[in-house]
N, C-alpha and C. Protein backbone atom coordinates (compact mmCIF):
# COMPACT_ATOMS: atom_id res chain seq x y z
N UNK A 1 -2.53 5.52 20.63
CA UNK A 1 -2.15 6.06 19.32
C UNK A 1 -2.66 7.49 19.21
N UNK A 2 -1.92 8.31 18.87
CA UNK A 2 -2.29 9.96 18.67
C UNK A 2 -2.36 10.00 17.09
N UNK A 3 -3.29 10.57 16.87
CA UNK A 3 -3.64 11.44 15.65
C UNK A 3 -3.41 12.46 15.38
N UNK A 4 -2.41 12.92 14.29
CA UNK A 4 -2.33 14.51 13.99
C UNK A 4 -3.49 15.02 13.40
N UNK A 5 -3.47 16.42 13.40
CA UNK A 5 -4.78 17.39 13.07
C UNK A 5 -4.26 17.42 11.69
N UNK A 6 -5.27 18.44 10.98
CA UNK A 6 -4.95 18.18 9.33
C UNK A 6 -3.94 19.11 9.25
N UNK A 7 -4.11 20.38 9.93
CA UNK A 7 -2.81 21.54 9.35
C UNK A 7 -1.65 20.77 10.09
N UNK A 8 -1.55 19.81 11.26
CA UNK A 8 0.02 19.63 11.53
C UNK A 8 0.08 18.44 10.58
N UNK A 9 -0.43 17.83 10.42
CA UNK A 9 -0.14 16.78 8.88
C UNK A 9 0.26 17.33 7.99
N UNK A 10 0.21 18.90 7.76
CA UNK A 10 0.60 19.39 6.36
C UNK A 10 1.80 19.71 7.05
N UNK A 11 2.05 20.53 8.08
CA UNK A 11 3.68 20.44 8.21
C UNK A 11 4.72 19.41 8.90
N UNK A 12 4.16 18.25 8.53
CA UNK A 12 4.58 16.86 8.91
C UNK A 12 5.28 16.51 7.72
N UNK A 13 4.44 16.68 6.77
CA UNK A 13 4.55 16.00 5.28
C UNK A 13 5.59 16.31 4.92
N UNK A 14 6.10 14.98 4.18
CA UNK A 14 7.68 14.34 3.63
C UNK A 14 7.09 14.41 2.06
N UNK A 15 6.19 14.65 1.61
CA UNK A 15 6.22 14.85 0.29
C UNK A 15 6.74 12.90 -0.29
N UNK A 16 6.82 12.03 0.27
CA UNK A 16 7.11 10.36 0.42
C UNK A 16 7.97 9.80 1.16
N UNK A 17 8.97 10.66 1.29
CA UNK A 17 10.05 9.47 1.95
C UNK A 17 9.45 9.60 3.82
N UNK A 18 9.81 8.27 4.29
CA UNK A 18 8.96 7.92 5.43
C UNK A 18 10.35 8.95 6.83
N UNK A 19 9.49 9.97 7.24
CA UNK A 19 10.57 10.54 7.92
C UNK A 19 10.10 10.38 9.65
N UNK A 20 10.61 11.01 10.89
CA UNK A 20 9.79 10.98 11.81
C UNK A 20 8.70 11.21 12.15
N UNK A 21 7.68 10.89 12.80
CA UNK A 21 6.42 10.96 12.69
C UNK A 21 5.99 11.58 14.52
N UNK A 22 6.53 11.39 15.41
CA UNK A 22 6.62 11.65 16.62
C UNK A 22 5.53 11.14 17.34
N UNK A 23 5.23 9.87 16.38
CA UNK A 23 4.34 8.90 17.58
C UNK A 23 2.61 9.28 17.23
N UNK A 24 2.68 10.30 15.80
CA UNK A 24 1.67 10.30 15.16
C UNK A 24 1.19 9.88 14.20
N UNK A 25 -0.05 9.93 13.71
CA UNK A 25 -0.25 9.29 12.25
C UNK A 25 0.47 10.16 11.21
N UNK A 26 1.00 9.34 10.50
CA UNK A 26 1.74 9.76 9.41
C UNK A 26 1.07 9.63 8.17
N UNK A 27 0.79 9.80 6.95
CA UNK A 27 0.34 10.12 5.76
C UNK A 27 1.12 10.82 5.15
N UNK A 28 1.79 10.16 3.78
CA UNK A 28 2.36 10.41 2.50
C UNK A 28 1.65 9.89 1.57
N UNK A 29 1.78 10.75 0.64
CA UNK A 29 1.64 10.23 -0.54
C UNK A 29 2.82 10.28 -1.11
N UNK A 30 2.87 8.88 -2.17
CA UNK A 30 4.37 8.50 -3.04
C UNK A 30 3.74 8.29 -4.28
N UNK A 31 3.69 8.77 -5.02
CA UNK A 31 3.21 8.65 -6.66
C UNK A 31 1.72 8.61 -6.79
N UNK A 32 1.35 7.27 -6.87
CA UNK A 32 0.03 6.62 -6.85
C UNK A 32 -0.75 6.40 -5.54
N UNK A 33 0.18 6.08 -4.82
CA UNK A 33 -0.15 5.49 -3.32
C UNK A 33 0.36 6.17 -2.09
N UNK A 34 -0.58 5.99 -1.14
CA UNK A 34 -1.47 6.47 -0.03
C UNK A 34 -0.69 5.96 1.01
N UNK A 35 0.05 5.94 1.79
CA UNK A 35 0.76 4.85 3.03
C UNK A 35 0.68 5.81 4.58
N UNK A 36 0.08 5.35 5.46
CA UNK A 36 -0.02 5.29 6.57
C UNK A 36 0.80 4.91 7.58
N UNK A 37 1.29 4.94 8.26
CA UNK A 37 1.98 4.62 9.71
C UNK A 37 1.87 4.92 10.72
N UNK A 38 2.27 4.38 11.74
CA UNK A 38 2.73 5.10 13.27
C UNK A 38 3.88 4.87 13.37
N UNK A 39 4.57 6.20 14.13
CA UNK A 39 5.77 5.57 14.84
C UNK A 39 6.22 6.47 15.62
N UNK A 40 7.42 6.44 16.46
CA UNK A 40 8.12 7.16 17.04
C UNK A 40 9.07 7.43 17.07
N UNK A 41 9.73 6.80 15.93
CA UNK A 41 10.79 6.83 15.59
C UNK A 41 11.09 6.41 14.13
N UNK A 42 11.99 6.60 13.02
CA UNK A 42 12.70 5.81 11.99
C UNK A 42 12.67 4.57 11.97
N UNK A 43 11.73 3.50 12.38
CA UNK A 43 12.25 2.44 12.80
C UNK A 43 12.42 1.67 11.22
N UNK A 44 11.78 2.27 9.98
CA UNK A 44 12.34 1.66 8.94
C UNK A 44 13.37 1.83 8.17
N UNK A 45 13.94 2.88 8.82
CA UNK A 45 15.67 2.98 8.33
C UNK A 45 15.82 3.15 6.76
N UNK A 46 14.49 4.10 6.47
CA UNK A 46 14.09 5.10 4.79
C UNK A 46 15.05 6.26 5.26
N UNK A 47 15.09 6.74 6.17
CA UNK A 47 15.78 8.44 6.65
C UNK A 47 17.47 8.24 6.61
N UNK A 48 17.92 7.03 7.16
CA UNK A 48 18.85 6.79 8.18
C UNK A 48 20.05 5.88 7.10
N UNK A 49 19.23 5.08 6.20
CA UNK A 49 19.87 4.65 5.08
C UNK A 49 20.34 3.01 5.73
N UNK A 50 19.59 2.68 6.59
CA UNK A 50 19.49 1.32 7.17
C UNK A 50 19.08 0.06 6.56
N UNK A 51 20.02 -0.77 6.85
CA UNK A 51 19.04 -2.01 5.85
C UNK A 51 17.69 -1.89 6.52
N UNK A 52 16.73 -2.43 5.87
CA UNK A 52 15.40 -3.15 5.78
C UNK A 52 15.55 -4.23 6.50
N UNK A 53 14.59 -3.55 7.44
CA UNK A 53 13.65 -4.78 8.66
C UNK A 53 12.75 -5.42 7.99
N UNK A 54 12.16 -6.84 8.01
CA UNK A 54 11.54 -7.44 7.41
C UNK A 54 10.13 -7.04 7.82
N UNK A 55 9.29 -6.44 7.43
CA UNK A 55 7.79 -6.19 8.40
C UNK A 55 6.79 -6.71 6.81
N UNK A 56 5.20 -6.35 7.79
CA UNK A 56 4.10 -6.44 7.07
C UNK A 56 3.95 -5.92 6.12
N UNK A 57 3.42 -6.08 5.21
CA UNK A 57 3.26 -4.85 4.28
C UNK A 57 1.48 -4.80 3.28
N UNK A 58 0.95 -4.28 3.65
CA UNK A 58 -0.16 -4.35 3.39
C UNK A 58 -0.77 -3.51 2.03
N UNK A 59 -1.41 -3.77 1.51
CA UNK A 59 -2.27 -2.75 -0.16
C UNK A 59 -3.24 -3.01 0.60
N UNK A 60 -3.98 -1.85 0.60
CA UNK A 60 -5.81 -1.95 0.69
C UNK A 60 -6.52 -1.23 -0.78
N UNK A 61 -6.98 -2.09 -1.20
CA UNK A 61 -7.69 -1.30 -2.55
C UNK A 61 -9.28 -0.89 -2.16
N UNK A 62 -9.37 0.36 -2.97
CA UNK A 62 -10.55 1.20 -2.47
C UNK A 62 -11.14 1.41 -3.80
N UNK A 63 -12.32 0.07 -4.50
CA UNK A 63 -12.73 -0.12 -5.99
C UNK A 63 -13.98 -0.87 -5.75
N UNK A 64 -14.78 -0.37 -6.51
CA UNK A 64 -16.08 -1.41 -6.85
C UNK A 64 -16.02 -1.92 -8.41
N UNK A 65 -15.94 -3.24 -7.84
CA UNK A 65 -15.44 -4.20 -9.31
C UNK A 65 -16.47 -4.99 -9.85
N UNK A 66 -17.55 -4.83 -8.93
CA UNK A 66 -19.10 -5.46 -9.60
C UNK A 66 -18.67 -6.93 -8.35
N UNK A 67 -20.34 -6.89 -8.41
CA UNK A 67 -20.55 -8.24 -7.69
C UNK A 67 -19.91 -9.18 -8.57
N UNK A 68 -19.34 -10.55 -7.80
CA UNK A 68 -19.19 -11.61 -8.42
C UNK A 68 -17.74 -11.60 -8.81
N UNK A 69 -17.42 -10.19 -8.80
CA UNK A 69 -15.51 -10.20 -9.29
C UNK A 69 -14.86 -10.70 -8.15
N UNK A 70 -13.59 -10.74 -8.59
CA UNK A 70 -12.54 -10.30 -7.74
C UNK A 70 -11.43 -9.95 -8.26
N UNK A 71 -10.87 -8.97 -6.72
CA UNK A 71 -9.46 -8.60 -7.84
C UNK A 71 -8.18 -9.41 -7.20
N UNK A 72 -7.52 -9.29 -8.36
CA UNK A 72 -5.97 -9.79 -8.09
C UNK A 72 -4.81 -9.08 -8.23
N UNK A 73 -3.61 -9.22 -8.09
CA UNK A 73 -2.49 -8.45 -7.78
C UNK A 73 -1.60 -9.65 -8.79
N UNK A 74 -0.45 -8.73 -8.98
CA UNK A 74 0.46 -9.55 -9.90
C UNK A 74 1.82 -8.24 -9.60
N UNK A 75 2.54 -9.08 -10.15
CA UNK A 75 3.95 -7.98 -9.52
C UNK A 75 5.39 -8.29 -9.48
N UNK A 76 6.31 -7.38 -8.82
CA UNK A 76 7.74 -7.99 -9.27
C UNK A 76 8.37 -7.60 -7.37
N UNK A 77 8.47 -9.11 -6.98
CA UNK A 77 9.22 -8.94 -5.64
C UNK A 77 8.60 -9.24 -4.37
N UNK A 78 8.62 -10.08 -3.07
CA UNK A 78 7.96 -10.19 -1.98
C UNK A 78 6.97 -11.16 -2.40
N UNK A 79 7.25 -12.77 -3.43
CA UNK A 79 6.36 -13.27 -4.03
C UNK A 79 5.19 -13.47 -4.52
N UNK A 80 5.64 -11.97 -5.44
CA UNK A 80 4.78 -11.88 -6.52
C UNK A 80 5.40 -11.88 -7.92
N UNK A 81 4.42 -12.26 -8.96
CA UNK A 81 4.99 -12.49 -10.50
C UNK A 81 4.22 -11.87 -11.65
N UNK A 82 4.08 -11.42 -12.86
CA UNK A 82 3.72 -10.67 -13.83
C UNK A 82 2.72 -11.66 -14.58
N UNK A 83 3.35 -13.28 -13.67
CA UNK A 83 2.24 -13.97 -14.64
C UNK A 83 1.40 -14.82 -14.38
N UNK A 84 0.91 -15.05 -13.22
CA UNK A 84 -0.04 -15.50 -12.13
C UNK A 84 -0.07 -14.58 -10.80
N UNK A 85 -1.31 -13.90 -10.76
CA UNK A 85 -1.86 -13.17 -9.99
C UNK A 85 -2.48 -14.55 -8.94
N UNK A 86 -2.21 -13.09 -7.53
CA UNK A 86 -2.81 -13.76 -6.37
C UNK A 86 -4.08 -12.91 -6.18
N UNK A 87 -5.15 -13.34 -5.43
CA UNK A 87 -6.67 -12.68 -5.21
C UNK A 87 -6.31 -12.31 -3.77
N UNK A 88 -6.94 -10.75 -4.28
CA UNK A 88 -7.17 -9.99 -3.14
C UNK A 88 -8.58 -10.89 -2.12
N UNK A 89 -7.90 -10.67 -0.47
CA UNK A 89 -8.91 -10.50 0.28
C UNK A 89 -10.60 -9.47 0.15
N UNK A 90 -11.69 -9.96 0.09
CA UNK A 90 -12.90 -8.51 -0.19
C UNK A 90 -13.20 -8.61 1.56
N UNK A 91 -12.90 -7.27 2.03
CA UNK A 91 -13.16 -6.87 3.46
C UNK A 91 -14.79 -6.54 3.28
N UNK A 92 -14.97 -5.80 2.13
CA UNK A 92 -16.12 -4.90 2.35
C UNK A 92 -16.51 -4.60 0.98
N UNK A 93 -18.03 -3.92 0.79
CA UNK A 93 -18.45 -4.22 -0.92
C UNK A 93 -16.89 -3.36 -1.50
N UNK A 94 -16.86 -2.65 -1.30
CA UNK A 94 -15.53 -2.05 -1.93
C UNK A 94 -14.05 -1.64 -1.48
N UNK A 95 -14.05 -2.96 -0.61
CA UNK A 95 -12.27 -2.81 -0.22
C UNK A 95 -11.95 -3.93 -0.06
N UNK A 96 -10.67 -4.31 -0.48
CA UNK A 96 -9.97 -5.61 -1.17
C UNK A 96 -8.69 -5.11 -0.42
N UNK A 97 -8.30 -6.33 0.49
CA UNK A 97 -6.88 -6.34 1.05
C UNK A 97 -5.83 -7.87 0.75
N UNK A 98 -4.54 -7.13 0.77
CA UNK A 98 -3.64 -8.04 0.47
C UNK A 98 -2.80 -7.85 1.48
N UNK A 99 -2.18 -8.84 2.38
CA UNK A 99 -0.61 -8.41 2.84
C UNK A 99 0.38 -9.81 2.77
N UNK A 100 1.79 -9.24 3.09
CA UNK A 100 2.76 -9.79 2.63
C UNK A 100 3.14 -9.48 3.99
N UNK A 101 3.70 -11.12 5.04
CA UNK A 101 3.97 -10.74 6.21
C UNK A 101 5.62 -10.37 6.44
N UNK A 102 6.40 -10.52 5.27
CA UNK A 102 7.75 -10.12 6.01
C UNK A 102 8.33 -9.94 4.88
N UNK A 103 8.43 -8.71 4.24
CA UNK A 103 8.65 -8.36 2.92
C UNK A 103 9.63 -7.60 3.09
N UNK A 104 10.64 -7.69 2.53
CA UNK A 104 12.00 -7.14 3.27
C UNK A 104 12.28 -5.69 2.37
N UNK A 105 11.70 -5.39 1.09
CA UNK A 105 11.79 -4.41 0.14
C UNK A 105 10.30 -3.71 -0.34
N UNK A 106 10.38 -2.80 -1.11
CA UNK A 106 9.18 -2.33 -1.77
C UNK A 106 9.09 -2.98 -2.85
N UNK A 107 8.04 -3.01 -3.55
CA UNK A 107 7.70 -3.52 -4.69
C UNK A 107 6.62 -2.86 -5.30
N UNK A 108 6.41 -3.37 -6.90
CA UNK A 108 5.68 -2.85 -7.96
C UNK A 108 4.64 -3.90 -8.33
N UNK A 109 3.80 -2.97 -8.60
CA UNK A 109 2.06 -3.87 -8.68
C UNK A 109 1.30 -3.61 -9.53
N UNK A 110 0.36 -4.45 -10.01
CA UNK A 110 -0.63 -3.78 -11.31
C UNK A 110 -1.73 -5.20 -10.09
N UNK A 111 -2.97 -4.33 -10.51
CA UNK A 111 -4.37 -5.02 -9.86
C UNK A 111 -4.87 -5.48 -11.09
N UNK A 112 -5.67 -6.35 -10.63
CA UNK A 112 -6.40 -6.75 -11.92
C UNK A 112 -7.72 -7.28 -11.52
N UNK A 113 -9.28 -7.24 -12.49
CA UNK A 113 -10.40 -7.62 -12.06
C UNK A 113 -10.40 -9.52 -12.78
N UNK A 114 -10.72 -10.24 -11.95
CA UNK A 114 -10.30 -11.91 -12.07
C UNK A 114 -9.45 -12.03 -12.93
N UNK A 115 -8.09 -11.46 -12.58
CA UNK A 115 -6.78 -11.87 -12.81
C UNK A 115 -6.66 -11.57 -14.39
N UNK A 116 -7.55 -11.06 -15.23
CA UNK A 116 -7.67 -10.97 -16.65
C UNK A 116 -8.10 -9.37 -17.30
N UNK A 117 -8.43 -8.34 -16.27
CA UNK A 117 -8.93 -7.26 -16.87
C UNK A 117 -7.66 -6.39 -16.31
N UNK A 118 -6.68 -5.33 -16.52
CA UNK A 118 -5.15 -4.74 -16.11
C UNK A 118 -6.09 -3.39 -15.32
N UNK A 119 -5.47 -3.13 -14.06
CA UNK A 119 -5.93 -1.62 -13.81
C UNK A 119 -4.78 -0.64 -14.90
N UNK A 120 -5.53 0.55 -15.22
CA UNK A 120 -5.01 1.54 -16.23
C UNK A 120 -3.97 2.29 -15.39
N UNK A 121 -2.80 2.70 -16.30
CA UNK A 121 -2.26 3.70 -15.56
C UNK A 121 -0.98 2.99 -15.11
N UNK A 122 -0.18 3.60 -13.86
CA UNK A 122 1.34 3.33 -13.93
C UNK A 122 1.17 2.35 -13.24
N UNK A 123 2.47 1.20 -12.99
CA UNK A 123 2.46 0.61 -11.98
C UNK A 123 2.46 1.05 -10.55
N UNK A 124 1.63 0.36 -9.74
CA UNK A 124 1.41 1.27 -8.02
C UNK A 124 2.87 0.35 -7.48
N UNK A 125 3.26 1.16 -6.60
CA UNK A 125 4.31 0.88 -5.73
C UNK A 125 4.43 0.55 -4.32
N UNK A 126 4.42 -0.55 -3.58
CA UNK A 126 3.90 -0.82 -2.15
C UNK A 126 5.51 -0.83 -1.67
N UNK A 127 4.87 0.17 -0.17
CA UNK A 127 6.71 0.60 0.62
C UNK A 127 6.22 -0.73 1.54
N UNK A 128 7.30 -1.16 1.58
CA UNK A 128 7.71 -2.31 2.72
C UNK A 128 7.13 -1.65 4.17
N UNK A 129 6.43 -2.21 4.56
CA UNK A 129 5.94 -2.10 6.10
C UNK A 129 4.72 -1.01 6.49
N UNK A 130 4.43 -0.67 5.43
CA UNK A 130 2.80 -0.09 5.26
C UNK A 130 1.85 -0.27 4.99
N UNK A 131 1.03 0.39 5.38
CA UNK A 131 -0.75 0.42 4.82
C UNK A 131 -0.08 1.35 3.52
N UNK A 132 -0.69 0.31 2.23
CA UNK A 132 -0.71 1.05 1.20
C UNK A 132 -1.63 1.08 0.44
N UNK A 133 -2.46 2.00 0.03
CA UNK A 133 -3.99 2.76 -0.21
C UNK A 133 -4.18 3.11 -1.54
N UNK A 134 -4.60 2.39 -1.73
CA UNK A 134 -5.15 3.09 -3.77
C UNK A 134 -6.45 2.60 -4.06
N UNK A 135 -6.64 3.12 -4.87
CA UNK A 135 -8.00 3.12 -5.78
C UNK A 135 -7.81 3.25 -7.65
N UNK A 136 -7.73 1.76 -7.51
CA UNK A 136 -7.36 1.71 -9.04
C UNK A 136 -8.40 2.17 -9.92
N UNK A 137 -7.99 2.21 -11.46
CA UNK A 137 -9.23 2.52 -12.44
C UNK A 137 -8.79 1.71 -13.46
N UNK A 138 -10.41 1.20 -13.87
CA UNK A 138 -10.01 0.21 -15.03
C UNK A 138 -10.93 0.29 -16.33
C-alpha cells in the first residue's frame, strides 16, 4: 500500500466524490465525514456512474463518551432504523466502530450516547465501501 505525501493529497483532492486514487491513500472529506480508501482504480463506479458493488462499509467514531457509556447508531438504509439503535463496537477509550458488510448504497446516521442522548448537528452520511471518520458532539 503507498501513501500519498500531504501536498500530493492536496492535488489529489475530489473535494468528495470518490475519483482515481492511483493506488494511493485517498482522503475526502464529504460534509461531516472523513472517508479513506485505496485503490487503483474506480472500482466503486461514483466517477463512472456504475451501479453499486455491494462492499464493507465502515463508521469509526473518534469521541469520549465517559466510562460506562456506549454509543449507538440509528439511521435510514443498510439495516438501520430511526427507532432502535444498534451499539457501536469500543476499539479503544475513544474509538467506537461499526460496519455493515455488504451495503449496497450510502446512508444517513445520527450517533447516540446509550441509544438515548442525539449527537448535535446534521445527519453524518456513510459512502458505501469506506472508512468513514467522525467525531461527533453532543
Amino acid at each position: 500500500k503507498k501513501y500519498m505525501s500531504k501536498a500530493n493529497r492536496k492535488n489529489h483532492s475530489s473535494g468528495g466524490a470518490s475519483h482515481k486514487s492511483h493506488g494511493c491513500k485517498k482522503i475526502s472529506v464529504c460534509g461531516n465525514t472523513r472517508i479513506e480508501y485505496i485503490s487503483n482504480d474506480d472500482e466503486h463506479g461514483c466517477c463512472k456512474g456504475k451501479s453499486p458493488k455491494a462492499a464493507t462499509t465502515k463508521i469509526v467514531a473518534e469521541v469520549d463518551i465517559g466510562f460506562g457509556n456506549t454509543l449507538y447508531i440509528r439511521g435510514a438504509g443498510c439495516g438501520l432504523n430511526w427507532e432502535n439503535g444498534i451499539a457501536l463496537k469500543n476499539q479503544d477509550a475513544n474509538f467506537w466502530v461499526f460496519e455493515v458488510p455488504s451495503c449496497k448504497e450510502d446512508f444517513e446516521y445520527k450517533l447516540l450516547i446509550n441509544d438515548e442522548i442525539w449527537s448535535t448537528g446534521e445527519n453524518f452520511v456513510a459512502y458505501r465501501g469506506m472508512n468513514n471518520i467522525v467525531s461527533p458532539k453532543f
